[in-house]
Every structure is written in C-alpha cells, then in structure tokens.
Amino acid sequence: MGVGAVEAPAADAPPVWKIDDDDGRRPWRLAEVRLSRLALLLWVLLSAVAWTVLHWRLRHAALRKEEEGLVSMCEERARMLQDQFAVSVNHVHALAILVATFHYEKHPPALDQDTFADYTARTSFERPLLSGVAYAQRVVHADRESFERQQGWIIKTMKHEPSPVQDEYAPVIYSQETISYIEGLDMMSGEEDRENILRSRTTGKAVLTRPFRLMSNHLGVVLTFPVYLSDLPPDAKVEDRVAATAGYLGGAFDVESLVENLLRQLAGLVELVVNVYDVTNQSNPLLMYGSEVPLGHPSPSHICMLDFGDPFRKHHMICRYKNKPHVPWSAISTPSGVFTISVLVGYIVYAAWIRYDTVKEDYRNMEALKKRAEAADVAKSQFLATVSHEIRTPMNGVLGMLDMLLDTDLKSTQRDYAQTAQVCGKALISLINEVLDRAKIEAGKLGLELVPFDLRSILDDVISLFSSTSREKGIELAVYVSERVPEILLGDPGRFRQIITNLVGNSIKFTERGHIFVQVHLADHSNLATEAKLEPLANGMNGHKDETAAVSTNFSYNTLSGSEAADSRNSWENFKLLLSYETNDMQYGSGSDKVTLVVSVEDTGIGIPLDAQGRVFTPFMQADSSTSRNYGGTGIGLSISKCLVELMGGQINFVSRPHVGSTFTFTAVLRRLGITSEVVGSTELALSMLSGRNGSSLISLKQPSMLLIENDSWGSNMDTSLRTKLLEMKNSGCTPVSPKVILLAASESDKLTANYTVDSVITKPLKASTLATCLFQALGIKQSRTEKLEDSGSLRGLLLGKNILVVDDNKVNLRVAAGSLKKYGAKVECVESGKEALALLQVPHKFDLCLMDIQMPEMDGFEVTRQIRAMEAKLNEQSEVNDALETDSTAAKWHLPVLAMTADVIQATYEECTRCGMDGYVSKPFEEKQLFKAVQKFLDPSNQHD
C-alpha cells in the first residue's frame, strides 16, 4: 500500500462523504420546499385577484366615463330637439297670427285659399319639419248651412262622409297644397282630435296629438293652435277664450325627419341609438322615433324628458350606444403589468428564498465536508506519522547498527557491503523525507528558515556529492558564481541545497555525455529569462522536421564541453557579456536588503519529450514508464523544488530539447547580511558624498553608519575639520545620525586614540576577526555565544560524562541510541516503558537529559512528559514555600530537558511535543550535527550561565 492509499469501504458501507444528518434533515428540507412553492402559488393567486379587482375598477371607471359621455350627448340631443321643435311651433304660431290678422281683421278678408296656399308654399323652408299646415274655421251648428252655401261644399268627417249634427264644427277652409286633400274635413269629427282642439282653445297653447303615420309613412304628430278674433291677456278666462275663438291652425310634424336631421348634424365617432316615445300613457308608451328591435348586447342607456310645449302630453328620449362599448386597453394593460410585476417580484422572492435555503444547505454540507476534510487531514497526518514512524523506526536500527558496524574492524569487502547498505538506507530516508515534504507543502505547514549561510559552500558540497558520478560518466561538472553575489546571504540553506541537489541530481541521472554547468548571477545583471520558452526554429528542432531526427550533430559549439545546449542564450557570447558586467564599475543595484538570484542548471542529457513537458512539475509524474525503469526515481523532486522556489518568492522554468539537453532556471529572493560599502579616494570626497553634492546611488539612498579612514589619508588638522564638518551636517539635517569614525593605522591604538578624535582604531595587519569585533563594538552589537564556541563546539565536549536516560520500547533503537551516545562519552541508561522512566526520574535523580520515544504502549511519551512536568511543578512550588520561610535557602528549580526521539517528522507531532512540555525533538535516525543542535542549549555550560 503506497502513501495516500486508503482502505476501500465495504460493499454495504455508507458513502465516505455522506452527510450524517442528511436523512434527518431531508423531511424538513422537503417541507421547506413545499412551503415555498405553496407561498409562491398563493402569491400568484393573490396577484390574479389583484388583477381582477384592478381590471374591474378600471373597466368600471371607463364604463362610468362612457355613461357620463352618453348622458352628455343624450342631453345635448334632447335639448337641440326641443329647440328645433320650439322653432317650428313658433312658425305655426306666427302663421296663426297671420290668419287672424288678414282673415278676420280685414274687411273684406284679405286671405283666401289661393293666397294661403301660395304663401305657405313659399314659406315652407321655414317649416322643414312640417309636412303641411291648414286652417279650420270654427262653425257653430246654427251657422252651418250658411257656411256651407258660402263655401259651396258640405262639411265632411275624416272619412269623407257628411258630418253629423253636433254643437260646432271645425272644417278646413285653407290648406297648404301638400295637404289640400283635407279641405272641407271637420277636424272635430274624431274624438281625439275634438279633445285636442278643445284643449287648445281653452289653454291658448299648442296641443299635440298622439303619434300616427303620415302620408310619407313616417311617424308624426299634429300640432293645433287656436286663432282668436282679438288679442287676449295671458291670464284670460276660459269663457273669454272660447268666446274669442275664430278657428284653429294645425300642422303635421314629421318627428322621424326631425330626429334624423338632428342626429345627422351631431354625427360623430360614437354612434348612438335614439328612440323617442310618447309616454302620456305610462303603461303603453308610443314609439315616435326609432326601432323596437333590441340590440344584440347589453348597453348602458339614458332617458331624457322632452318638453314640446303640451303639458298634457309627455315625451322622452332614450339614448344608447349602437356598438358594444369596448373595454379600454388600459383596463387590460395596467392590471396585466401589475400582475406581471407582482408575479416577477414573487418569483424573485421565491428564488431568493430557494437560493437562501440552498446556500444554507450548502453551507451545512460544506461545514460537514469541512469537518470530514479536517478529519481526513488529521487521518492523513496520522497515517503519515504512522508510516514515518513504522519505516523510520526499523531504518533507525538498520542505519545505527551499520554505523556501529563501520566503527569496528572490517575487511575491505565487508566494509564495502556495509557502506553500500548504509547508502541505500539513507536513500530510503531521503525518499520518505521528500514524500513528507510534499505533504507539508500541500498542508501549507512548510516554513523556511532565515539564517546566514555561504552559498558557495553549499554549491561546493553539492558538486562534491556528485563529483564521483560525473567522473565515472566522463561528464564535465562545473559551477560558476558571479563575483557580484554576496558571500553570506540570509535564507534557508537546507531548502536551497535541496533545490540545487534535485536539479543537479536529475542532470547527472539523465546525462551520459557533455557537461553539466551551474551558474549563479544576480537578477539585475543576468539576461537569462525566468519565463524561458522553447525557441521557435525555422526548420524544427535542431534544424530537423521531427523529434526523432533532432539528434545532436557532430559540430562543436561554444559551450563548456563543446556539445550543443538546449538554451542558446547560455552561449559563450552571453557568458562573456555577464563577465563584462562584473569587471566594470556597475553598481550592485538598489540599496534594498533583498537579493534576487538567478540560478541555472544546464545539461546535455536526453532532454524532455515535447508531449511530457507540460507535466514536468506534476508530482509522481515522469516522461514515460520507461524513465523509472531505466533511470529510477519517483518523479517528486521537481514538484518539491517548484514549491520551494515559490516559497522563496521566485519562479522556476525550463528549456528542453529532446536528444539535446535541458536547462532549468529558477530565481530565489534572499536577503543580504546587511553590510554594504563604498570606496572613495579621499576624505573630502567622502564628506561631499555624505552631504549629497557628489554622492553615489548607494550613499544617496542610505546614510552610512561608519567611516573607515586609512591612516595615510589622515592629514594635519584632519580631526578638527572632520568633526566640525560632521557636526555641521548633523545640524543642517544632511546626516540625522553622525557615522562612527574608525581609523586604520599601523601603530598602537592607545597612542592613536589620544592623538586623533576617532571612535576606534584598528591596527594593521588587518584580520577579519579583529575587524568583526571592532564593527560589533562600534555598532553596539553583542556577539552570540555560538560564535565564540571553541572546545564546547564538539558533540563529545557536550556529552562527555553526562547522564542521559533513553526511553524507547524498541530494543534495537535502545541499542542504537545507547551506542551512538556512548561513542561521544555519555553515560547512558535505557528503559523500555514510560512507567520505568517515571520510576527513575523521581526527584532527586542523576540525569542531565532524557531522550523520550513518543509512540509506546501503555503510556506514550507525551503522557510521560506531562507527568514529569507535573511532578517537577509540585516540587518547585514546595521549594518556593520553603524559600519564603528560610531566607538562606537557595534551592534550584527542577527542570529535566526532555527531547522527543521520534520518527514522526510532521508538523502536528512537533506541535504536540511543545504542548505536552517537551523541550525539543530529535528525528530518527539522528546524525551528529542534528544531535549537537538539539542538546547544545541544554548541556553547554556557557548557555547555562547566560
């Protein structure tokens, strides 16, 4: 089973990522969905109700407006009909006055039938609504015979029969030519006509008959006016009116023509249906105009009363729309718009609700998944810890025993076998470290150190590591570091070494001829592109059309070995250009304390196929399956290198050509040690640079902290003038803090400090240690104890005579640890359980240090350490109480240094070690340098005195 493999679940086991409370929450989730849908449905129904109400209100308002328009139009037509009828009545009245004037007041009468017919014919345009007028004279029965003799005809009824005997008669003596056929007819022969004539003469007003068919087949009425012999006052009595009555003037009104002419005059966009009724008898209204056929649709109507001047007769007009009133578009569009907006708002709220529930549910799922991921991460960490422990524990025994075996007298063959086994074991440990490094990187728990280191020394170590292999293969292996690269840099030397080792190791592995060339330059002076890409060639790679033909030729190139390199920018011409940058007076760059290095590793190996170049930095991926068989490796080195480069603030890229080679280039941002210098020819020039008048880029950006002056440049009166100028610059603000002045001289410092006003004097010959001490003193920096270690710097000096307790349940590990520690002079005692360790560590005890294994049965190392610390804390509290009671007591506090001796190298194990009270840890299998760093601060006497 490889790292990262997990045991497959059983067939009936639940899914790995199944949410625990999903079944419990599903009914509630379904209820929420149903509730939201029901709410949406109710909202739609409410919106539909709102649409109906709004539509009804708008339609009702439109109908009310149409009714108001109908009322207005109907009233207008009724008013105009009454006006036109009144005009016609006035014309008839005027004609009645004409008859009274010219027939009765003139002697002999000036009016006869021909004159009346001619006059009425010529003035008929004034009476367009009258089909004809006629005058009937009042004749009493006593005068009937003389009247008939005078007229030459007898009085007849409306049926053209001789009129029967009655009190009085009203025969027509004058008639318009259009109705000449009624001449001689007695208007009082009909019962209704007689009543109308009698009402007319008693009231003195026009009297109307009920509707009847005229000769034109139109409906009409007869208007009757009394003709008096003399003018009567308005309040004349009925007897006076009857006595003064001379006759009756009547006219036939064409009501249909009257209404049609009126409607034609008022015709507009809206057509109306008008009916005029005689409603004298309410139970049986008589139609005067219009149609009795009902409309095919309900329509609003309006009734207007008509006053034609006859108080006995009642008339009204009914108006309605001919066409069904249209529903206004606004009554549909406005409610529809409101309904649409309302539905959209409801849907938006519904969608937001659903989205909220979805997000909330997703959040719950994510929380559950997060917990599972965290649990999986913990399981992964535990798995890595277990795998690391289970592999490192036996490997610790193997490597430890091999190391102890190599310390014995062995034959050459035996020593060779033991050394080979030791190399293989270390290779396995290196592979485990790479896998764990990758896991740390994925978890984001891999940090970088920030310590001073010598870059050139690291490169020398790497070259030394691969020098034997390169000699065996006949490969030229070389390193060039630019002189501009600082000697000491601040960074993580271990990780930097790991990157270089991975790249050079790959080059050694895949290169059989030619060279491997490592270059280090400053980014400011290098033209090597960090975003390197394969250069496009006109005729394919190396002048060939395909990859298989792109083999190295026999030509000689300007490279380290004469073989062609993948990146043509690493040519001899570019290398000479870089050298020219270093030999001229070019500045280091900005005054920043950061240094960006460009490191390239060039080889003339087999290169990388084009189809595999995209997955070079993918973990556990190689060009093809044959790569692992032919060259070995796991394919994780470049992936880790890329992650480490990115942690250092850089980038890594490559140029590779199959069968030609590869060039890997990466950048790394490191820090300077913090000291920069500027060399000038005289003190005057230095002072001018301080004032900014003639300064360089370095000095102008950052004020110097120190002036080192050669004794030969120190002229007469220099001390007075120098101090004066420095004081003036400080007062003027050019130099906020005056720099320290150090004199380089060949005489005794005590005599020189008396003669010169300087801060310090360094005597020649100049030594690095002397200069460093002087710089520390001048700048107020204290040297650390580790820089002054001499005899105590060796591991044997630390462990000689020390009592060390080793706790481990593995007997092989106990033998290895005991053998390793005893080799350095330590007194070692071993126990196999935590309980035995607690028994030996009861205060007071003799031990100076305890190496504690973590994973032990019954009681692990964490718990043992907690009990040790609890026991020490209790004794220390009692000591403090005793110290308070006895002032002369100076009892020391108990604290046994406990180091975890663990094969687990993951971050979680380190954190747990700190939490339980351990002072540090030593990884299995441990080496001399690692062990020295771990025990130095606890066993070094100089540290204990600080």
mmCIF file of N, CA, C and O in Angstrom, residues 549-626:
data_model
loop_
_atom_site.group_PDB
_atom_site.id
_atom_site.type_symbol
_atom_site.label_atom_id
_atom_site.label_comp_id
_atom_site.label_asym_id
_atom_site.label_seq_id
_atom_site.Cartn_x
_atom_site.Cartn_y
_atom_site.Cartn_z
ATOM 1 N N ALA A 549 14.351 13.006 -35.349
ATOM 2 C CA ALA A 549 15.521 13.391 -36.139
ATOM 3 C C ALA A 549 16.347 14.461 -35.472
ATOM 4 O O ALA A 549 17.410 14.831 -35.955
ATOM 5 N N ALA A 550 15.837 15.007 -34.335
ATOM 6 C CA ALA A 550 16.527 16.108 -33.680
ATOM 7 C C ALA A 550 17.620 15.575 -32.789
ATOM 8 O O ALA A 550 17.603 15.705 -31.597
ATOM 9 N N VAL A 551 18.588 14.937 -33.334
ATOM 10 C CA VAL A 551 19.703 14.382 -32.576
ATOM 11 C C VAL A 551 20.875 15.328 -32.645
ATOM 12 O O VAL A 551 20.970 16.184 -33.516
ATOM 13 N N SER A 552 21.748 15.173 -31.701
ATOM 14 C CA SER A 552 22.911 16.043 -31.649
ATOM 15 C C SER A 552 23.830 15.739 -32.820
ATOM 16 O O SER A 552 24.066 14.593 -33.183
ATOM 17 N N THR A 553 24.351 16.792 -33.423
ATOM 18 C CA THR A 553 25.253 16.643 -34.563
ATOM 19 C C THR A 553 26.683 16.572 -34.078
ATOM 20 O O THR A 553 26.973 16.687 -32.895
ATOM 21 N N ASN A 554 27.578 16.406 -34.997
ATOM 22 C CA ASN A 554 28.992 16.294 -34.665
ATOM 23 C C ASN A 554 29.694 17.639 -34.659
ATOM 24 O O ASN A 554 30.917 17.695 -34.562
ATOM 25 N N PHE A 555 28.941 18.709 -34.817
ATOM 26 C CA PHE A 555 29.571 20.017 -34.805
ATOM 27 C C PHE A 555 29.984 20.373 -33.385
ATOM 28 O O PHE A 555 29.441 19.871 -32.407
ATOM 29 N N SER A 556 30.925 21.293 -33.273
ATOM 30 C CA SER A 556 31.388 21.775 -31.974
ATOM 31 C C SER A 556 30.761 23.129 -31.695
ATOM 32 O O SER A 556 30.702 23.993 -32.585
ATOM 33 N N TYR A 557 30.282 23.293 -30.458
ATOM 34 C CA TYR A 557 29.598 24.515 -30.073
ATOM 35 C C TYR A 557 30.395 25.222 -28.986
ATOM 36 O O TYR A 557 31.222 24.624 -28.295
ATOM 37 N N ASN A 558 30.124 26.523 -28.847
ATOM 38 C CA ASN A 558 30.801 27.325 -27.825
ATOM 39 C C ASN A 558 30.135 27.107 -26.477
ATOM 40 O O ASN A 558 29.472 27.986 -25.940
ATOM 41 N N THR A 559 30.271 25.915 -25.969
ATOM 42 C CA THR A 559 29.752 25.590 -24.645
ATOM 43 C C THR A 559 30.878 25.010 -23.806
ATOM 44 O O THR A 559 32.028 24.902 -24.256
ATOM 45 N N LEU A 560 30.540 24.619 -22.595
ATOM 46 C CA LEU A 560 31.557 24.135 -21.676
ATOM 47 C C LEU A 560 32.267 22.901 -22.211
ATOM 48 O O LEU A 560 33.489 22.757 -22.088
ATOM 49 N N SER A 561 31.501 21.983 -22.815
ATOM 50 C CA SER A 561 32.079 20.741 -23.313
ATOM 51 C C SER A 561 32.136 20.668 -24.825
ATOM 52 O O SER A 561 32.614 19.669 -25.367
ATOM 53 N N GLY A 562 31.635 21.683 -25.495
ATOM 54 C CA GLY A 562 31.564 21.635 -26.951
ATOM 55 C C GLY A 562 30.302 20.995 -27.468
ATOM 56 O O GLY A 562 30.065 20.966 -28.679
ATOM 57 N N SER A 563 29.451 20.465 -26.590
ATOM 58 C CA SER A 563 28.185 19.862 -27.001
ATOM 59 C C SER A 563 27.101 20.934 -27.052
ATOM 60 O O SER A 563 27.143 21.934 -26.323
ATOM 61 N N GLU A 564 26.117 20.682 -27.887
ATOM 62 C CA GLU A 564 25.020 21.642 -28.035
ATOM 63 C C GLU A 564 24.173 21.674 -26.769
ATOM 64 O O GLU A 564 23.902 20.631 -26.162
ATOM 65 N N ALA A 565 23.748 22.878 -26.368
ATOM 66 C CA ALA A 565 22.882 23.061 -25.206
ATOM 67 C C ALA A 565 21.480 23.418 -25.664
ATOM 68 O O ALA A 565 21.273 23.925 -26.772
ATOM 69 N N ALA A 566 20.501 23.145 -24.798
ATOM 70 C CA ALA A 566 19.095 23.372 -25.164
ATOM 71 C C ALA A 566 18.787 24.849 -25.306
ATOM 72 O O ALA A 566 18.079 25.267 -26.226
ATOM 73 N N ASP A 567 19.297 25.676 -24.403
ATOM 74 C CA ASP A 567 19.004 27.109 -24.401
ATOM 75 C C ASP A 567 20.181 27.841 -25.030
ATOM 76 O O ASP A 567 21.265 27.928 -24.456
ATOM 77 N N SER A 568 19.956 28.362 -26.236
ATOM 78 C CA SER A 568 21.043 29.044 -26.946
ATOM 79 C C SER A 568 21.442 30.345 -26.277
ATOM 80 O O SER A 568 22.491 30.910 -26.593
ATOM 81 N N ARG A 569 20.637 30.833 -25.356
ATOM 82 C CA ARG A 569 21.006 32.068 -24.663
ATOM 83 C C ARG A 569 22.130 31.846 -23.660
ATOM 84 O O ARG A 569 22.715 32.807 -23.158
ATOM 85 N N ASN A 570 22.417 30.598 -23.332
ATOM 86 C CA ASN A 570 23.560 30.292 -22.474
ATOM 87 C C ASN A 570 24.824 30.080 -23.308
ATOM 88 O O ASN A 570 25.643 29.226 -23.008
ATOM 89 N N SER A 571 24.967 30.853 -24.356
ATOM 90 C CA SER A 571 26.130 30.722 -25.228
ATOM 91 C C SER A 571 27.343 31.403 -24.609
ATOM 92 O O SER A 571 27.246 32.140 -23.622
ATOM 93 N N TRP A 572 28.477 31.157 -25.238
ATOM 94 C CA TRP A 572 29.727 31.752 -24.756
ATOM 95 C C TRP A 572 29.684 33.271 -24.866
ATOM 96 O O TRP A 572 30.224 33.987 -24.029
ATOM 97 N N GLU A 573 28.985 33.808 -25.899
ATOM 98 C CA GLU A 573 28.900 35.261 -26.052
ATOM 99 C C GLU A 573 28.128 35.882 -24.889
ATOM 100 O O GLU A 573 28.537 36.907 -24.327
ATOM 101 N N ASN A 574 27.000 35.275 -24.514
ATOM 102 C CA ASN A 574 26.248 35.807 -23.380
ATOM 103 C C ASN A 574 27.026 35.670 -22.081
ATOM 104 O O ASN A 574 26.957 36.531 -21.205
ATOM 105 N N PHE A 575 27.791 34.574 -21.954
ATOM 106 C CA PHE A 575 28.586 34.400 -20.741
ATOM 107 C C PHE A 575 29.664 35.477 -20.643
ATOM 108 O O PHE A 575 29.918 36.020 -19.560
ATOM 109 N N LYS A 576 30.275 35.806 -21.767
ATOM 110 C CA LYS A 576 31.274 36.876 -21.752
ATOM 111 C C LYS A 576 30.615 38.222 -21.433
ATOM 112 O O LYS A 576 31.221 39.077 -20.778
ATOM 113 N N LEU A 577 29.375 38.408 -21.895
ATOM 114 C CA LEU A 577 28.674 39.652 -21.584
ATOM 115 C C LEU A 577 28.419 39.758 -20.082
ATOM 116 O O LEU A 577 28.567 40.829 -19.482
ATOM 117 N N LEU A 578 28.062 38.643 -19.451
ATOM 118 C CA LEU A 578 27.877 38.651 -17.998
ATOM 119 C C LEU A 578 29.188 38.941 -17.279
ATOM 120 O O LEU A 578 29.226 39.654 -16.275
ATOM 121 N N LEU A 579 30.273 38.393 -17.782
ATOM 122 C CA LEU A 579 31.574 38.671 -17.179
ATOM 123 C C LEU A 579 31.942 40.141 -17.304
ATOM 124 O O LEU A 579 32.543 40.725 -16.396
ATOM 125 N N SER A 580 31.553 40.743 -18.410
ATOM 126 C CA SER A 580 31.859 42.163 -18.576
ATOM 127 C C SER A 580 31.103 43.012 -17.565
ATOM 128 O O SER A 580 31.584 44.050 -17.123
ATOM 129 N N TYR A 581 29.905 42.587 -17.189
ATOM 130 C CA TYR A 581 29.171 43.321 -16.154
ATOM 131 C C TYR A 581 29.919 43.297 -14.825
ATOM 132 O O TYR A 581 29.863 44.235 -14.050
ATOM 133 N N GLU A 582 30.615 42.194 -14.567
ATOM 134 C CA GLU A 582 31.278 42.050 -13.285
ATOM 135 C C GLU A 582 32.608 42.790 -13.226
ATOM 136 O O GLU A 582 33.089 43.150 -12.152
ATOM 137 N N THR A 583 33.231 43.002 -14.393
ATOM 138 C CA THR A 583 34.535 43.658 -14.399
ATOM 139 C C THR A 583 34.440 45.167 -14.493
ATOM 140 O O THR A 583 35.426 45.857 -14.228
ATOM 141 N N ASN A 584 33.256 45.693 -14.878
ATOM 142 C CA ASN A 584 33.148 47.152 -14.952
ATOM 143 C C ASN A 584 32.731 47.705 -13.592
ATOM 144 O O ASN A 584 32.642 46.987 -12.608
ATOM 145 N N ASP A 585 32.483 48.977 -13.539
ATOM 146 C CA ASP A 585 32.147 49.653 -12.276
ATOM 147 C C ASP A 585 30.652 49.708 -12.046
ATOM 148 O O ASP A 585 30.144 50.623 -11.403
ATOM 149 N N MET A 586 29.948 48.795 -12.551
ATOM 150 C CA MET A 586 28.491 48.764 -12.404
ATOM 151 C C MET A 586 28.119 48.563 -10.935
ATOM 152 O O MET A 586 28.737 47.775 -10.222
ATOM 153 N N GLN A 587 27.108 49.297 -10.478
ATOM 154 C CA GLN A 587 26.703 49.215 -9.075
ATOM 155 C C GLN A 587 25.982 47.899 -8.809
ATOM 156 O O GLN A 587 25.485 47.223 -9.700
ATOM 157 N N TYR A 588 25.895 47.545 -7.533
ATOM 158 C CA TYR A 588 25.231 46.318 -7.130
ATOM 159 C C TYR A 588 23.737 46.361 -7.374
ATOM 160 O O TYR A 588 23.075 45.386 -7.372
ATOM 161 N N GLY A 589 23.219 47.497 -7.528
ATOM 162 C CA GLY A 589 21.772 47.628 -7.663
ATOM 163 C C GLY A 589 21.260 48.595 -6.628
ATOM 164 O O GLY A 589 21.944 49.496 -6.186
ATOM 165 N N SER A 590 20.023 48.422 -6.221
ATOM 166 C CA SER A 590 19.411 49.305 -5.255
ATOM 167 C C SER A 590 19.963 49.030 -3.868
ATOM 168 O O SER A 590 20.636 48.049 -3.619
ATOM 169 N N GLY A 591 19.668 49.937 -2.967
ATOM 170 C CA GLY A 591 20.106 49.783 -1.594
ATOM 171 C C GLY A 591 19.244 48.844 -0.792
ATOM 172 O O GLY A 591 19.376 48.778 0.425
ATOM 173 N N SER A 592 18.342 48.099 -1.434
ATOM 174 C CA SER A 592 17.464 47.181 -0.721
ATOM 175 C C SER A 592 18.274 46.031 -0.154
ATOM 176 O O SER A 592 19.313 45.625 -0.686
ATOM 177 N N ASP A 593 17.792 45.470 0.973
ATOM 178 C CA ASP A 593 18.483 44.342 1.587
ATOM 179 C C ASP A 593 18.107 43.022 0.933
ATOM 180 O O ASP A 593 18.617 41.977 1.322
ATOM 181 N N LYS A 594 17.234 43.029 -0.079
ATOM 182 C CA LYS A 594 16.842 41.808 -0.766
ATOM 183 C C LYS A 594 17.742 41.573 -1.974
ATOM 184 O O LYS A 594 18.141 42.497 -2.667
ATOM 185 N N VAL A 595 18.056 40.307 -2.214
ATOM 186 C CA VAL A 595 18.895 39.896 -3.325
ATOM 187 C C VAL A 595 18.140 38.836 -4.112
ATOM 188 O O VAL A 595 17.684 37.836 -3.543
ATOM 189 N N THR A 596 17.978 39.081 -5.405
ATOM 190 C CA THR A 596 17.319 38.111 -6.269
ATOM 191 C C THR A 596 18.383 37.390 -7.087
ATOM 192 O O THR A 596 19.081 38.002 -7.898
ATOM 193 N N LEU A 597 18.493 36.097 -6.835
ATOM 194 C CA LEU A 597 19.470 35.274 -7.540
ATOM 195 C C LEU A 597 18.806 34.559 -8.707
ATOM 196 O O LEU A 597 17.638 34.148 -8.624
ATOM 197 N N VAL A 598 19.574 34.425 -9.791
ATOM 198 C CA VAL A 598 19.143 33.631 -10.940
ATOM 199 C C VAL A 598 20.093 32.449 -11.040
ATOM 200 O O VAL A 598 21.301 32.623 -11.252
ATOM 201 N N VAL A 599 19.553 31.250 -10.842
ATOM 202 C CA VAL A 599 20.356 30.026 -10.850
ATOM 203 C C VAL A 599 19.913 29.182 -12.036
ATOM 204 O O VAL A 599 18.710 28.933 -12.208
ATOM 205 N N SER A 600 20.868 28.769 -12.858
ATOM 206 C CA SER A 600 20.558 27.905 -13.999
ATOM 207 C C SER A 600 21.405 26.661 -13.917
ATOM 208 O O SER A 600 22.586 26.708 -13.559
ATOM 209 N N VAL A 601 20.792 25.531 -14.245
ATOM 210 C CA VAL A 601 21.469 24.230 -14.294
ATOM 211 C C VAL A 601 21.302 23.711 -15.714
ATOM 212 O O VAL A 601 20.194 23.357 -16.134
ATOM 213 N N GLU A 602 22.402 23.694 -16.447
ATOM 214 C CA GLU A 602 22.384 23.309 -17.863
ATOM 215 C C GLU A 602 23.019 21.942 -18.016
ATOM 216 O O GLU A 602 24.082 21.668 -17.445
ATOM 217 N N ASP A 603 22.358 21.068 -18.797
ATOM 218 C CA ASP A 603 22.927 19.759 -19.076
ATOM 219 C C ASP A 603 22.748 19.436 -20.547
ATOM 220 O O ASP A 603 21.956 20.074 -21.251
ATOM 221 N N THR A 604 23.487 18.460 -20.992
ATOM 222 C CA THR A 604 23.406 17.988 -22.384
ATOM 223 C C THR A 604 22.926 16.553 -22.394
ATOM 224 O O THR A 604 23.490 15.696 -23.080
ATOM 225 N N GLY A 605 21.854 16.309 -21.613
ATOM 226 C CA GLY A 605 21.335 14.957 -21.479
ATOM 227 C C GLY A 605 20.330 14.604 -22.550
ATOM 228 O O GLY A 605 20.350 15.131 -23.673
ATOM 229 N N ILE A 606 19.414 13.717 -22.189
ATOM 230 C CA ILE A 606 18.458 13.197 -23.176
ATOM 231 C C ILE A 606 17.323 14.176 -23.441
ATOM 232 O O ILE A 606 16.562 14.007 -24.396
ATOM 233 N N GLY A 607 17.173 15.216 -22.625
ATOM 234 C CA GLY A 607 16.086 16.172 -22.817
ATOM 235 C C GLY A 607 14.743 15.605 -22.398
ATOM 236 O O GLY A 607 14.631 14.469 -21.923
ATOM 237 N N ILE A 608 13.712 16.407 -22.596
ATOM 238 C CA ILE A 608 12.352 16.024 -22.206
ATOM 239 C C ILE A 608 11.486 16.012 -23.450
ATOM 240 O O ILE A 608 11.463 16.993 -24.198
ATOM 241 N N PRO A 609 10.756 14.934 -23.738
ATOM 242 C CA PRO A 609 9.866 14.917 -24.907
ATOM 243 C C PRO A 609 8.849 16.048 -24.837
ATOM 244 O O PRO A 609 8.429 16.465 -23.747
ATOM 245 N N LEU A 610 8.464 16.514 -26.015
ATOM 246 C CA LEU A 610 7.543 17.651 -26.069
ATOM 247 C C LEU A 610 6.215 17.334 -25.400
ATOM 248 O O LEU A 610 5.639 18.170 -24.713
ATOM 249 N N ASP A 611 5.715 16.123 -25.591
ATOM 250 C CA ASP A 611 4.413 15.795 -25.012
ATOM 251 C C ASP A 611 4.476 15.609 -23.506
ATOM 252 O O ASP A 611 3.433 15.537 -22.838
ATOM 253 N N ALA A 612 5.672 15.530 -22.922
ATOM 254 C CA ALA A 612 5.805 15.353 -21.477
ATOM 255 C C ALA A 612 6.211 16.629 -20.764
ATOM 256 O O ALA A 612 6.254 16.653 -19.535
ATOM 257 N N GLN A 613 6.486 17.696 -21.518
ATOM 258 C CA GLN A 613 6.984 18.911 -20.877
ATOM 259 C C GLN A 613 5.911 19.614 -20.051
ATOM 260 O O GLN A 613 6.221 20.354 -19.124
ATOM 261 N N GLY A 614 4.642 19.378 -20.371
ATOM 262 C CA GLY A 614 3.582 20.022 -19.606
ATOM 263 C C GLY A 614 3.364 19.429 -18.234
ATOM 264 O O GLY A 614 2.698 20.046 -17.390
ATOM 265 N N ARG A 615 3.892 18.247 -17.971
ATOM 266 C CA ARG A 615 3.669 17.608 -16.675
ATOM 267 C C ARG A 615 4.968 17.381 -15.910
ATOM 268 O O ARG A 615 5.054 16.492 -15.052
ATOM 269 N N VAL A 616 5.982 18.182 -16.230
ATOM 270 C CA VAL A 616 7.279 18.024 -15.584
ATOM 271 C C VAL A 616 7.175 18.248 -14.081
ATOM 272 O O VAL A 616 7.777 17.523 -13.283
ATOM 273 N N PHE A 617 6.398 19.275 -13.680
ATOM 274 C CA PHE A 617 6.318 19.629 -12.264
ATOM 275 C C PHE A 617 5.147 18.962 -11.552
ATOM 276 O O PHE A 617 4.810 19.326 -10.431
ATOM 277 N N THR A 618 4.498 17.995 -12.210
ATOM 278 C CA THR A 618 3.403 17.268 -11.577
ATOM 279 C C THR A 618 3.980 16.192 -10.667
ATOM 280 O O THR A 618 4.878 15.453 -11.064
ATOM 281 N N PRO A 619 3.482 16.081 -9.431
ATOM 282 C CA PRO A 619 4.043 15.088 -8.505
ATOM 283 C C PRO A 619 3.887 13.667 -9.020
ATOM 284 O O PRO A 619 2.859 13.311 -9.619
ATOM 285 N N PHE A 620 4.926 12.862 -8.822
ATOM 286 C CA PHE A 620 4.944 11.442 -9.150
ATOM 287 C C PHE A 620 4.718 11.177 -10.638
ATOM 288 O O PHE A 620 4.233 10.124 -11.014
ATOM 289 N N MET A 621 5.037 12.173 -11.490
ATOM 290 C CA MET A 621 4.895 12.000 -12.932
ATOM 291 C C MET A 621 6.263 12.069 -13.571
ATOM 292 O O MET A 621 7.091 12.920 -13.224
ATOM 293 N N GLN A 622 6.528 11.152 -14.532
ATOM 294 C CA GLN A 622 7.756 11.148 -15.296
ATOM 295 C C GLN A 622 7.424 11.154 -16.771
ATOM 296 O O GLN A 622 6.259 11.071 -17.169
ATOM 297 N N ALA A 623 8.454 11.311 -17.593
ATOM 298 C CA ALA A 623 8.218 11.438 -19.034
ATOM 299 C C ALA A 623 7.444 10.242 -19.567
ATOM 300 O O ALA A 623 6.469 10.389 -20.299
ATOM 301 N N ASP A 624 7.849 9.036 -19.198
ATOM 302 C CA ASP A 624 7.111 7.828 -19.562
ATOM 303 C C ASP A 624 7.467 6.727 -18.570
ATOM 304 O O ASP A 624 8.288 6.922 -17.669
ATOM 305 N N SER A 625 6.842 5.575 -18.754
ATOM 306 C CA SER A 625 7.060 4.488 -17.799
ATOM 307 C C SER A 625 8.467 3.944 -17.853
ATOM 308 O O SER A 625 8.978 3.404 -16.865
ATOM 309 N N SER A 626 9.137 4.083 -18.991
ATOM 310 C CA SER A 626 10.497 3.564 -19.111
ATOM 311 C C SER A 626 11.495 4.392 -18.333
ATOM 312 O O SER A 626 12.584 3.917 -18.017
#
